[in-house]
């Protein structure tokens, strides 16, 4: 047994898993530090506004990314393992054009409806400057995700994780060294640092690519690659929008309905969930290109065996983490936030129960995207978002909002599991 485990860890995929897991742990610790510094140095109302902007920016960045974060890890392995192998440079160029086009549309919509967007994105009106900062930061994050998607697609998980870690470490610095923290100051500093790092990552890859290949010419028209990206990514664009709206919508809704203080207390529970769930998404990071490669080679059964084993691992790990967080909620809230947020303990305990169903969703979403061109994840997340909006409309207290969040998470995990069983069966039944 020990020899088998050692062999698995020494395999190419095993090393990717270990490397990704360790760096995702480090990134999670950075998130803890960021949350602690902000909760300690900002007022409760400012911390509430920060969380509204943070979640809104995440939604905007993935709208601007336009599904490319899923498309590249799927199509790069397919291009490279096709017969004969296809050049990926035109695919990358088409993806970049698509991102810029969608980002311009998103920016114009926000400008035309700037009054409404200020209330939604930054939680207050009359602050056009902060709205522009949020939009620019969202685009910088979209470009960062573009770089990460490239690293996933080519299987360079050291740089995939290292690039994320570099961004996380850099945004800790202004929280330590700025003499006075303001919400706008935080996001301006993050915008500058993220832009510089993304320029470095993309510039480095362009230089290496030109040295290895010498040309960016395509063997087929660019429109062909652009059609491939648009056809696959357009449905995933909505999926990313729905996914991050499930975290952003509650905070935006509560900030308008009950004020920034209630938003700050509610954000404690969501923060616990979103700081832990990356531990479960890390395997999906590897599964998408892995399953795509298995499909190209006709080895889907090997991928299915791995996913079955991971299901048991995810169930055990998520239950253990949930139990620890549930028992030590008050202590961890004091440790990671501040003493003024301990009053939200009962609220937080309801919301951390969402970790298990969200872990199940994060396991199956990437294999589903690898097998199916139909955007099943978009459908799942769209249904969940509709259910959340309806349940929030019928809720009147912050506790009811927490139960609504948990109920939607359970639905999300259940639908994902059932969809995987269906698409897997249909794939095996193909002639």
GROMACS .gro file of C-alpha atoms in nm:
model
  431
    1UNK     CA    1   0.000   0.000   0.000
    2UNK     CA    2   0.278   0.243   0.092
    3UNK     CA    3   0.459   0.159  -0.232
    4UNK     CA    4   0.138   0.223  -0.429
    5UNK     CA    5   0.090   0.564  -0.264
    6UNK     CA    6   0.456   0.650  -0.326
    7UNK     CA    7   0.425   0.554  -0.693
    8UNK     CA    8   0.112   0.766  -0.732
    9UNK     CA    9   0.279   1.068  -0.570
   10UNK     CA   10   0.586   1.028  -0.791
   11UNK     CA   11   0.375   1.018  -1.107
   12UNK     CA   12   0.332   1.333  -1.315
   13UNK     CA   13  -0.023   1.392  -1.198
   14UNK     CA   14   0.066   1.303  -0.838
   15UNK     CA   15   0.334   1.572  -0.831
   16UNK     CA   16   0.088   1.822  -0.976
   17UNK     CA   17  -0.164   1.736  -0.703
   18UNK     CA   18   0.092   1.772  -0.420
   19UNK     CA   19   0.236   2.095  -0.561
   20UNK     CA   20  -0.110   2.243  -0.620
   21UNK     CA   21  -0.237   2.140  -0.276
   22UNK     CA   22   0.060   2.291  -0.089
   23UNK     CA   23   0.041   2.620  -0.275
   24UNK     CA   24  -0.337   2.640  -0.239
   25UNK     CA   25  -0.287   2.599   0.137
   26UNK     CA   26  -0.040   2.889   0.126
   27UNK     CA   27  -0.284   3.101  -0.074
   28UNK     CA   28  -0.556   3.022   0.180
   29UNK     CA   29  -0.328   3.138   0.461
   30UNK     CA   30  -0.268   3.462   0.270
   31UNK     CA   31  -0.645   3.506   0.252
   32UNK     CA   32  -0.663   3.463   0.629
   33UNK     CA   33  -0.400   3.735   0.676
   34UNK     CA   34  -0.575   3.971   0.433
   35UNK     CA   35  -0.910   3.924   0.606
   36UNK     CA   36  -0.759   3.977   0.952
   37UNK     CA   37  -0.578   4.296   0.852
   38UNK     CA   38  -0.885   4.443   0.685
   39UNK     CA   39  -1.127   4.346   0.963
   40UNK     CA   40  -0.891   4.494   1.223
   41UNK     CA   41  -0.806   4.819   1.041
   42UNK     CA   42  -1.139   4.907   0.879
   43UNK     CA   43  -1.459   5.007   1.055
   44UNK     CA   44  -1.748   4.760   1.048
   45UNK     CA   45  -1.929   4.967   0.782
   46UNK     CA   46  -1.613   4.998   0.568
   47UNK     CA   47  -1.550   4.626   0.603
   48UNK     CA   48  -1.904   4.564   0.485
   49UNK     CA   49  -1.849   4.789   0.181
   50UNK     CA   50  -1.516   4.620   0.109
   51UNK     CA   51  -1.690   4.282   0.095
   52UNK     CA   52  -1.962   4.416  -0.136
   53UNK     CA   53  -1.697   4.553  -0.377
   54UNK     CA   54  -1.481   4.242  -0.352
   55UNK     CA   55  -1.767   4.008  -0.444
   56UNK     CA   56  -1.891   4.244  -0.717
   57UNK     CA   57  -1.543   4.267  -0.867
   58UNK     CA   58  -1.518   3.888  -0.870
   59UNK     CA   59  -1.844   3.867  -1.065
   60UNK     CA   60  -1.729   4.138  -1.309
   61UNK     CA   61  -1.387   3.980  -1.362
   62UNK     CA   62  -1.537   3.646  -1.457
   63UNK     CA   63  -1.788   3.815  -1.687
   64UNK     CA   64  -1.491   3.987  -1.855
   65UNK     CA   65  -1.302   3.657  -1.865
   66UNK     CA   66  -1.605   3.531  -2.058
   67UNK     CA   67  -1.559   3.160  -1.992
   68UNK     CA   68  -1.203   3.149  -2.128
   69UNK     CA   69  -1.079   3.023  -1.791
   70UNK     CA   70  -1.255   2.694  -1.869
   71UNK     CA   71  -1.207   2.695  -2.247
   72UNK     CA   72  -0.826   2.712  -2.254
   73UNK     CA   73  -0.763   2.422  -2.012
   74UNK     CA   74  -1.002   2.216  -2.225
   75UNK     CA   75  -0.886   2.304  -2.575
   76UNK     CA   76  -0.510   2.339  -2.525
   77UNK     CA   77  -0.474   1.965  -2.439
   78UNK     CA   78  -0.710   1.877  -2.725
   79UNK     CA   79  -0.505   2.085  -2.971
   80UNK     CA   80  -0.174   1.943  -2.852
   81UNK     CA   81  -0.293   1.579  -2.851
   82UNK     CA   82  -0.479   1.589  -3.182
   83UNK     CA   83  -0.344   1.414  -3.493
   84UNK     CA   84  -0.156   1.602  -3.620
   85UNK     CA   85  -0.097   1.843  -3.325
   86UNK     CA   86  -0.242   2.191  -3.377
   87UNK     CA   87  -0.073   2.521  -3.289
   88UNK     CA   88  -0.212   2.682  -2.975
   89UNK     CA   89  -0.089   3.040  -3.039
   90UNK     CA   90  -0.389   3.130  -3.259
   91UNK     CA   91  -0.622   2.986  -2.995
   92UNK     CA   92  -0.461   3.208  -2.730
   93UNK     CA   93  -0.489   3.512  -2.957
   94UNK     CA   94  -0.856   3.442  -3.028
   95UNK     CA   95  -0.925   3.404  -2.656
   96UNK     CA   96  -0.758   3.739  -2.583
   97UNK     CA   97  -0.962   3.917  -2.852
   98UNK     CA   98  -1.278   3.764  -2.707
   99UNK     CA   99  -1.192   3.878  -2.352
  100UNK     CA  100  -1.120   4.235  -2.463
  101UNK     CA  101  -1.445   4.252  -2.662
  102UNK     CA  102  -1.661   4.128  -2.376
  103UNK     CA  103  -1.479   4.358  -2.129
  104UNK     CA  104  -1.552   4.663  -2.344
  105UNK     CA  105  -1.920   4.571  -2.356
  106UNK     CA  106  -1.927   4.525  -1.976
  107UNK     CA  107  -1.753   4.863  -1.926
  108UNK     CA  108  -1.998   5.044  -2.158
  109UNK     CA  109  -2.299   4.891  -1.979
  110UNK     CA  110  -2.160   5.004  -1.643
  111UNK     CA  111  -2.104   5.356  -1.777
  112UNK     CA  112  -2.450   5.386  -1.930
  113UNK     CA  113  -2.613   5.269  -1.607
  114UNK     CA  114  -2.350   5.421  -1.378
  115UNK     CA  115  -2.595   5.539  -1.110
  116UNK     CA  116  -2.746   5.195  -1.066
  117UNK     CA  117  -2.407   5.023  -1.095
  118UNK     CA  118  -2.260   5.233  -0.817
  119UNK     CA  119  -2.528   5.110  -0.578
  120UNK     CA  120  -2.478   4.748  -0.691
  121UNK     CA  121  -2.099   4.729  -0.727
  122UNK     CA  122  -1.969   4.962  -0.455
  123UNK     CA  123  -2.268   4.979  -0.222
  124UNK     CA  124  -2.316   5.356  -0.243
  125UNK     CA  125  -2.400   5.625  -0.498
  126UNK     CA  126  -2.205   5.938  -0.588
  127UNK     CA  127  -1.863   5.772  -0.606
  128UNK     CA  128  -1.779   5.740  -0.975
  129UNK     CA  129  -1.405   5.723  -0.903
  130UNK     CA  130  -1.439   5.410  -0.692
  131UNK     CA  131  -1.661   5.250  -0.959
  132UNK     CA  132  -1.390   5.309  -1.223
  133UNK     CA  133  -1.127   5.160  -0.991
  134UNK     CA  134  -1.347   4.854  -0.938
  135UNK     CA  135  -1.395   4.808  -1.314
  136UNK     CA  136  -1.023   4.843  -1.385
  137UNK     CA  137  -0.936   4.598  -1.108
  138UNK     CA  138  -1.193   4.352  -1.244
  139UNK     CA  139  -1.022   4.363  -1.586
  140UNK     CA  140  -0.680   4.313  -1.426
  141UNK     CA  141  -0.813   4.006  -1.246
  142UNK     CA  142  -0.964   3.877  -1.573
  143UNK     CA  143  -0.623   3.903  -1.740
  144UNK     CA  144  -0.466   3.725  -1.443
  145UNK     CA  145  -0.719   3.443  -1.486
  146UNK     CA  146  -0.631   3.432  -1.858
  147UNK     CA  147  -0.268   3.370  -1.764
  148UNK     CA  148  -0.368   3.108  -1.505
  149UNK     CA  149  -0.587   2.930  -1.764
  150UNK     CA  150  -0.290   2.910  -2.002
  151UNK     CA  151  -0.071   2.753  -1.731
  152UNK     CA  152  -0.347   2.498  -1.656
  153UNK     CA  153  -0.387   2.413  -2.022
  154UNK     CA  154  -0.017   2.344  -2.080
  155UNK     CA  155   0.005   2.151  -1.752
  156UNK     CA  156   0.249   2.393  -1.587
  157UNK     CA  157   0.097   2.377  -1.241
  158UNK     CA  158   0.405   2.516  -1.068
  159UNK     CA  159   0.365   2.844  -1.253
  160UNK     CA  160  -0.014   2.823  -1.227
  161UNK     CA  161   0.006   2.815  -0.848
  162UNK     CA  162   0.314   3.035  -0.824
  163UNK     CA  163   0.149   3.310  -1.028
  164UNK     CA  164  -0.155   3.307  -0.797
  165UNK     CA  165   0.069   3.306  -0.493
  166UNK     CA  166   0.263   3.604  -0.629
  167UNK     CA  167  -0.057   3.805  -0.666
  168UNK     CA  168  -0.178   3.705  -0.318
  169UNK     CA  169   0.150   3.796  -0.151
  170UNK     CA  170   0.170   4.128  -0.332
  171UNK     CA  171  -0.174   4.245  -0.218
  172UNK     CA  172  -0.085   4.175   0.145
  173UNK     CA  173   0.192   4.439   0.132
  174UNK     CA  174  -0.019   4.757   0.114
  175UNK     CA  175  -0.237   4.631   0.401
  176UNK     CA  176   0.076   4.618   0.616
  177UNK     CA  177   0.263   4.928   0.500
  178UNK     CA  178  -0.008   5.182   0.416
  179UNK     CA  179  -0.030   5.417   0.717
  180UNK     CA  180  -0.407   5.452   0.682
  181UNK     CA  181  -0.644   5.209   0.514
  182UNK     CA  182  -0.943   5.324   0.313
  183UNK     CA  183  -1.159   5.110   0.088
  184UNK     CA  184  -1.053   5.306  -0.220
  185UNK     CA  185  -0.685   5.299  -0.120
  186UNK     CA  186  -0.696   4.921  -0.084
  187UNK     CA  187  -0.838   4.861  -0.431
  188UNK     CA  188  -0.615   5.120  -0.602
  189UNK     CA  189  -0.303   4.955  -0.458
  190UNK     CA  190  -0.429   4.610  -0.557
  191UNK     CA  191  -0.502   4.734  -0.910
  192UNK     CA  192  -0.147   4.863  -0.956
  193UNK     CA  193   0.027   4.556  -0.813
  194UNK     CA  194  -0.192   4.304  -0.999
  195UNK     CA  195  -0.145   4.487  -1.330
  196UNK     CA  196   0.234   4.484  -1.293
  197UNK     CA  197   0.244   4.112  -1.211
  198UNK     CA  198   0.009   4.014  -1.494
  199UNK     CA  199   0.221   4.216  -1.741
  200UNK     CA  200   0.526   4.022  -1.619
  201UNK     CA  201   0.359   3.680  -1.651
  202UNK     CA  202   0.223   3.741  -2.001
  203UNK     CA  203   0.543   3.911  -2.119
  204UNK     CA  204   0.753   3.621  -1.992
  205UNK     CA  205   0.538   3.362  -2.172
  206UNK     CA  206   0.542   3.560  -2.498
  207UNK     CA  207   0.923   3.577  -2.484
  208UNK     CA  208   0.957   3.204  -2.411
  209UNK     CA  209   0.702   3.113  -2.675
  210UNK     CA  210   0.878   3.316  -2.945
  211UNK     CA  211   1.213   3.153  -2.857
  212UNK     CA  212   1.068   2.800  -2.875
  213UNK     CA  213   0.846   2.837  -3.179
  214UNK     CA  214   0.976   3.139  -3.367
  215UNK     CA  215   0.633   3.218  -3.517
  216UNK     CA  216   0.277   3.290  -3.405
  217UNK     CA  217   0.134   3.209  -3.750
  218UNK     CA  218  -0.177   2.995  -3.775
  219UNK     CA  219  -0.237   2.699  -4.004
  220UNK     CA  220  -0.610   2.786  -4.008
  221UNK     CA  221  -0.795   3.122  -4.015
  222UNK     CA  222  -0.812   3.310  -3.684
  223UNK     CA  223  -1.191   3.323  -3.718
  224UNK     CA  224  -1.199   2.944  -3.689
  225UNK     CA  225  -1.029   2.955  -3.348
  226UNK     CA  226  -1.245   3.250  -3.244
  227UNK     CA  227  -1.558   3.053  -3.333
  228UNK     CA  228  -1.430   2.761  -3.126
  229UNK     CA  229  -1.372   2.988  -2.824
  230UNK     CA  230  -1.705   3.170  -2.859
  231UNK     CA  231  -1.907   2.852  -2.909
  232UNK     CA  232  -1.766   2.686  -2.598
  233UNK     CA  233  -1.705   2.991  -2.376
  234UNK     CA  234  -2.029   3.184  -2.423
  235UNK     CA  235  -2.228   2.939  -2.214
  236UNK     CA  236  -1.952   2.926  -1.954
  237UNK     CA  237  -1.957   3.306  -1.931
  238UNK     CA  238  -2.301   3.282  -1.777
  239UNK     CA  239  -2.181   3.000  -1.552
  240UNK     CA  240  -1.903   3.218  -1.407
  241UNK     CA  241  -2.147   3.505  -1.364
  242UNK     CA  242  -2.395   3.281  -1.183
  243UNK     CA  243  -2.124   3.117  -0.969
  244UNK     CA  244  -1.983   3.437  -0.825
  245UNK     CA  245  -2.327   3.596  -0.805
  246UNK     CA  246  -2.416   3.325  -0.555
  247UNK     CA  247  -2.161   3.486  -0.318
  248UNK     CA  248  -2.207   3.848  -0.431
  249UNK     CA  249  -2.587   3.866  -0.448
  250UNK     CA  250  -2.648   3.803  -0.075
  251UNK     CA  251  -2.409   4.082   0.027
  252UNK     CA  252  -2.546   4.328  -0.231
  253UNK     CA  253  -2.905   4.245  -0.133
  254UNK     CA  254  -2.842   4.272   0.241
  255UNK     CA  255  -2.643   4.597   0.206
  256UNK     CA  256  -2.945   4.757   0.036
  257UNK     CA  257  -3.206   4.594   0.262
  258UNK     CA  258  -3.040   4.607   0.606
  259UNK     CA  259  -2.728   4.824   0.578
  260UNK     CA  260  -2.352   4.773   0.575
  261UNK     CA  261  -2.327   4.653   0.937
  262UNK     CA  262  -2.552   4.353   0.872
  263UNK     CA  263  -2.357   4.296   0.551
  264UNK     CA  264  -2.031   4.284   0.748
  265UNK     CA  265  -2.170   4.025   0.992
  266UNK     CA  266  -2.313   3.813   0.709
  267UNK     CA  267  -1.984   3.832   0.518
  268UNK     CA  268  -1.808   3.648   0.803
  269UNK     CA  269  -1.990   3.326   0.717
  270UNK     CA  270  -1.936   3.364   0.343
  271UNK     CA  271  -1.568   3.441   0.402
  272UNK     CA  272  -1.521   3.119   0.601
  273UNK     CA  273  -1.678   2.920   0.317
  274UNK     CA  274  -1.485   3.093   0.038
  275UNK     CA  275  -1.153   3.063   0.222
  276UNK     CA  276  -1.197   2.686   0.266
  277UNK     CA  277  -1.353   2.582  -0.065
  278UNK     CA  278  -1.036   2.653  -0.272
  279UNK     CA  279  -0.889   2.346  -0.100
  280UNK     CA  280  -1.154   2.145  -0.286
  281UNK     CA  281  -1.134   2.333  -0.615
  282UNK     CA  282  -0.760   2.261  -0.646
  283UNK     CA  283  -0.824   1.906  -0.768
  284UNK     CA  284  -1.069   2.032  -1.025
  285UNK     CA  285  -0.794   2.260  -1.153
  286UNK     CA  286  -0.603   1.948  -1.256
  287UNK     CA  287  -0.907   1.737  -1.351
  288UNK     CA  288  -1.026   1.954  -1.643
  289UNK     CA  289  -0.711   1.924  -1.860
  290UNK     CA  290  -0.659   1.566  -1.735
  291UNK     CA  291  -1.009   1.451  -1.834
  292UNK     CA  292  -0.982   1.641  -2.165
  293UNK     CA  293  -0.658   1.456  -2.238
  294UNK     CA  294  -0.823   1.125  -2.145
  295UNK     CA  295  -1.107   1.199  -2.388
  296UNK     CA  296  -0.857   1.276  -2.666
  297UNK     CA  297  -0.683   0.943  -2.596
  298UNK     CA  298  -1.003   0.740  -2.541
  299UNK     CA  299  -0.918   0.668  -2.174
  300UNK     CA  300  -1.226   0.802  -1.995
  301UNK     CA  301  -1.249   0.498  -1.764
  302UNK     CA  302  -0.920   0.595  -1.597
  303UNK     CA  303  -1.055   0.943  -1.524
  304UNK     CA  304  -1.379   0.797  -1.388
  305UNK     CA  305  -1.191   0.573  -1.142
  306UNK     CA  306  -0.998   0.873  -1.011
  307UNK     CA  307  -1.315   1.080  -0.966
  308UNK     CA  308  -1.487   0.798  -0.775
  309UNK     CA  309  -1.197   0.783  -0.529
  310UNK     CA  310  -1.189   1.159  -0.494
  311UNK     CA  311  -1.560   1.164  -0.409
  312UNK     CA  312  -1.495   0.966  -0.091
  313UNK     CA  313  -1.196   1.186  -0.007
  314UNK     CA  314  -1.397   1.505  -0.056
  315UNK     CA  315  -1.682   1.381   0.161
  316UNK     CA  316  -1.449   1.291   0.448
  317UNK     CA  317  -1.240   1.608   0.428
  318UNK     CA  318  -1.536   1.844   0.401
  319UNK     CA  319  -1.711   1.681   0.697
  320UNK     CA  320  -1.396   1.707   0.909
  321UNK     CA  321  -1.335   2.073   0.820
  322UNK     CA  322  -1.700   2.162   0.881
  323UNK     CA  323  -1.692   1.995   1.223
  324UNK     CA  324  -1.376   2.182   1.327
  325UNK     CA  325  -1.513   2.517   1.210
  326UNK     CA  326  -1.848   2.453   1.377
  327UNK     CA  327  -1.692   2.372   1.716
  328UNK     CA  328  -1.441   2.659   1.713
  329UNK     CA  329  -1.650   2.922   1.531
  330UNK     CA  330  -1.626   3.189   1.802
  331UNK     CA  331  -1.252   3.144   1.854
  332UNK     CA  332  -1.176   3.144   1.481
  333UNK     CA  333  -1.396   3.449   1.424
  334UNK     CA  334  -1.203   3.637   1.693
  335UNK     CA  335  -0.871   3.513   1.554
  336UNK     CA  336  -0.935   3.579   1.184
  337UNK     CA  337  -1.158   3.888   1.209
  338UNK     CA  338  -1.198   4.083   1.534
  339UNK     CA  339  -1.382   4.059   1.862
  340UNK     CA  340  -1.667   4.278   1.730
  341UNK     CA  341  -1.765   4.003   1.483
  342UNK     CA  342  -1.811   3.723   1.742
  343UNK     CA  343  -2.178   3.824   1.774
  344UNK     CA  344  -2.227   3.666   1.429
  345UNK     CA  345  -2.128   3.317   1.555
  346UNK     CA  346  -2.474   3.156   1.526
  347UNK     CA  347  -2.516   3.302   1.178
  348UNK     CA  348  -2.175   3.176   1.071
  349UNK     CA  349  -2.243   2.823   1.197
  350UNK     CA  350  -2.542   2.794   0.966
  351UNK     CA  351  -2.345   2.909   0.664
  352UNK     CA  352  -2.037   2.690   0.713
  353UNK     CA  353  -2.260   2.384   0.669
  354UNK     CA  354  -2.254   2.481   0.300
  355UNK     CA  355  -1.893   2.364   0.272
  356UNK     CA  356  -1.983   1.998   0.206
  357UNK     CA  357  -2.229   2.052  -0.083
  358UNK     CA  358  -2.005   2.318  -0.236
  359UNK     CA  359  -1.709   2.078  -0.220
  360UNK     CA  360  -1.914   1.821  -0.413
  361UNK     CA  361  -1.999   2.082  -0.676
  362UNK     CA  362  -1.633   2.185  -0.709
  363UNK     CA  363  -1.530   1.823  -0.765
  364UNK     CA  364  -1.775   1.748  -1.046
  365UNK     CA  365  -1.795   2.079  -1.233
  366UNK     CA  366  -1.465   2.038  -1.421
  367UNK     CA  367  -1.520   1.676  -1.537
  368UNK     CA  368  -1.867   1.783  -1.655
  369UNK     CA  369  -1.715   2.066  -1.860
  370UNK     CA  370  -1.449   1.833  -1.999
  371UNK     CA  371  -1.699   1.576  -2.127
  372UNK     CA  372  -1.989   1.798  -2.237
  373UNK     CA  373  -1.999   2.089  -2.478
  374UNK     CA  374  -2.350   2.167  -2.349
  375UNK     CA  375  -2.301   2.413  -2.056
  376UNK     CA  376  -2.463   2.201  -1.786
  377UNK     CA  377  -2.288   2.395  -1.510
  378UNK     CA  378  -2.448   2.714  -1.641
  379UNK     CA  379  -2.790   2.554  -1.610
  380UNK     CA  380  -2.717   2.429  -1.257
  381UNK     CA  381  -2.589   2.765  -1.138
  382UNK     CA  382  -2.869   2.954  -1.312
  383UNK     CA  383  -3.128   2.742  -1.132
  384UNK     CA  384  -2.949   2.796  -0.801
  385UNK     CA  385  -2.930   3.172  -0.850
  386UNK     CA  386  -3.302   3.193  -0.930
  387UNK     CA  387  -3.380   2.989  -0.616
  388UNK     CA  388  -3.156   3.218  -0.410
  389UNK     CA  389  -3.322   3.537  -0.539
  390UNK     CA  390  -3.668   3.396  -0.467
  391UNK     CA  391  -3.572   3.268  -0.121
  392UNK     CA  392  -3.414   3.603  -0.028
  393UNK     CA  393  -3.728   3.785  -0.145
  394UNK     CA  394  -3.931   3.582   0.105
  395UNK     CA  395  -3.676   3.622   0.388
  396UNK     CA  396  -3.695   3.905   0.640
  397UNK     CA  397  -3.419   3.836   0.893
  398UNK     CA  398  -3.045   3.784   0.854
  399UNK     CA  399  -3.082   3.432   0.996
  400UNK     CA  400  -3.334   3.345   0.726
  401UNK     CA  401  -3.086   3.476   0.468
  402UNK     CA  402  -2.825   3.235   0.609
  403UNK     CA  403  -3.061   2.936   0.583
  404UNK     CA  404  -3.144   3.038   0.225
  405UNK     CA  405  -2.772   3.040   0.141
  406UNK     CA  406  -2.731   2.690   0.288
  407UNK     CA  407  -3.035   2.555   0.104
  408UNK     CA  408  -2.907   2.684  -0.231
  409UNK     CA  409  -2.564   2.528  -0.165
  410UNK     CA  410  -2.725   2.189  -0.099
  411UNK     CA  411  -2.917   2.219  -0.425
  412UNK     CA  412  -2.597   2.314  -0.608
  413UNK     CA  413  -2.407   2.007  -0.488
  414UNK     CA  414  -2.697   1.769  -0.551
  415UNK     CA  415  -2.759   1.890  -0.908
  416UNK     CA  416  -2.387   1.869  -0.988
  417UNK     CA  417  -2.363   1.509  -0.869
  418UNK     CA  418  -2.675   1.403  -1.062
  419UNK     CA  419  -2.551   1.579  -1.377
  420UNK     CA  420  -2.216   1.401  -1.360
  421UNK     CA  421  -2.390   1.063  -1.332
  422UNK     CA  422  -2.601   1.150  -1.637
  423UNK     CA  423  -2.328   1.284  -1.868
  424UNK     CA  424  -2.091   1.003  -1.771
  425UNK     CA  425  -2.356   0.744  -1.857
  426UNK     CA  426  -2.438   0.914  -2.188
  427UNK     CA  427  -2.067   0.930  -2.279
  428UNK     CA  428  -2.019   0.560  -2.214
  429UNK     CA  429  -2.328   0.483  -2.422
  430UNK     CA  430  -2.198   0.662  -2.732
  431UNK     CA  431  -2.147   0.429  -3.028
   0.00000   0.00000   0.00000
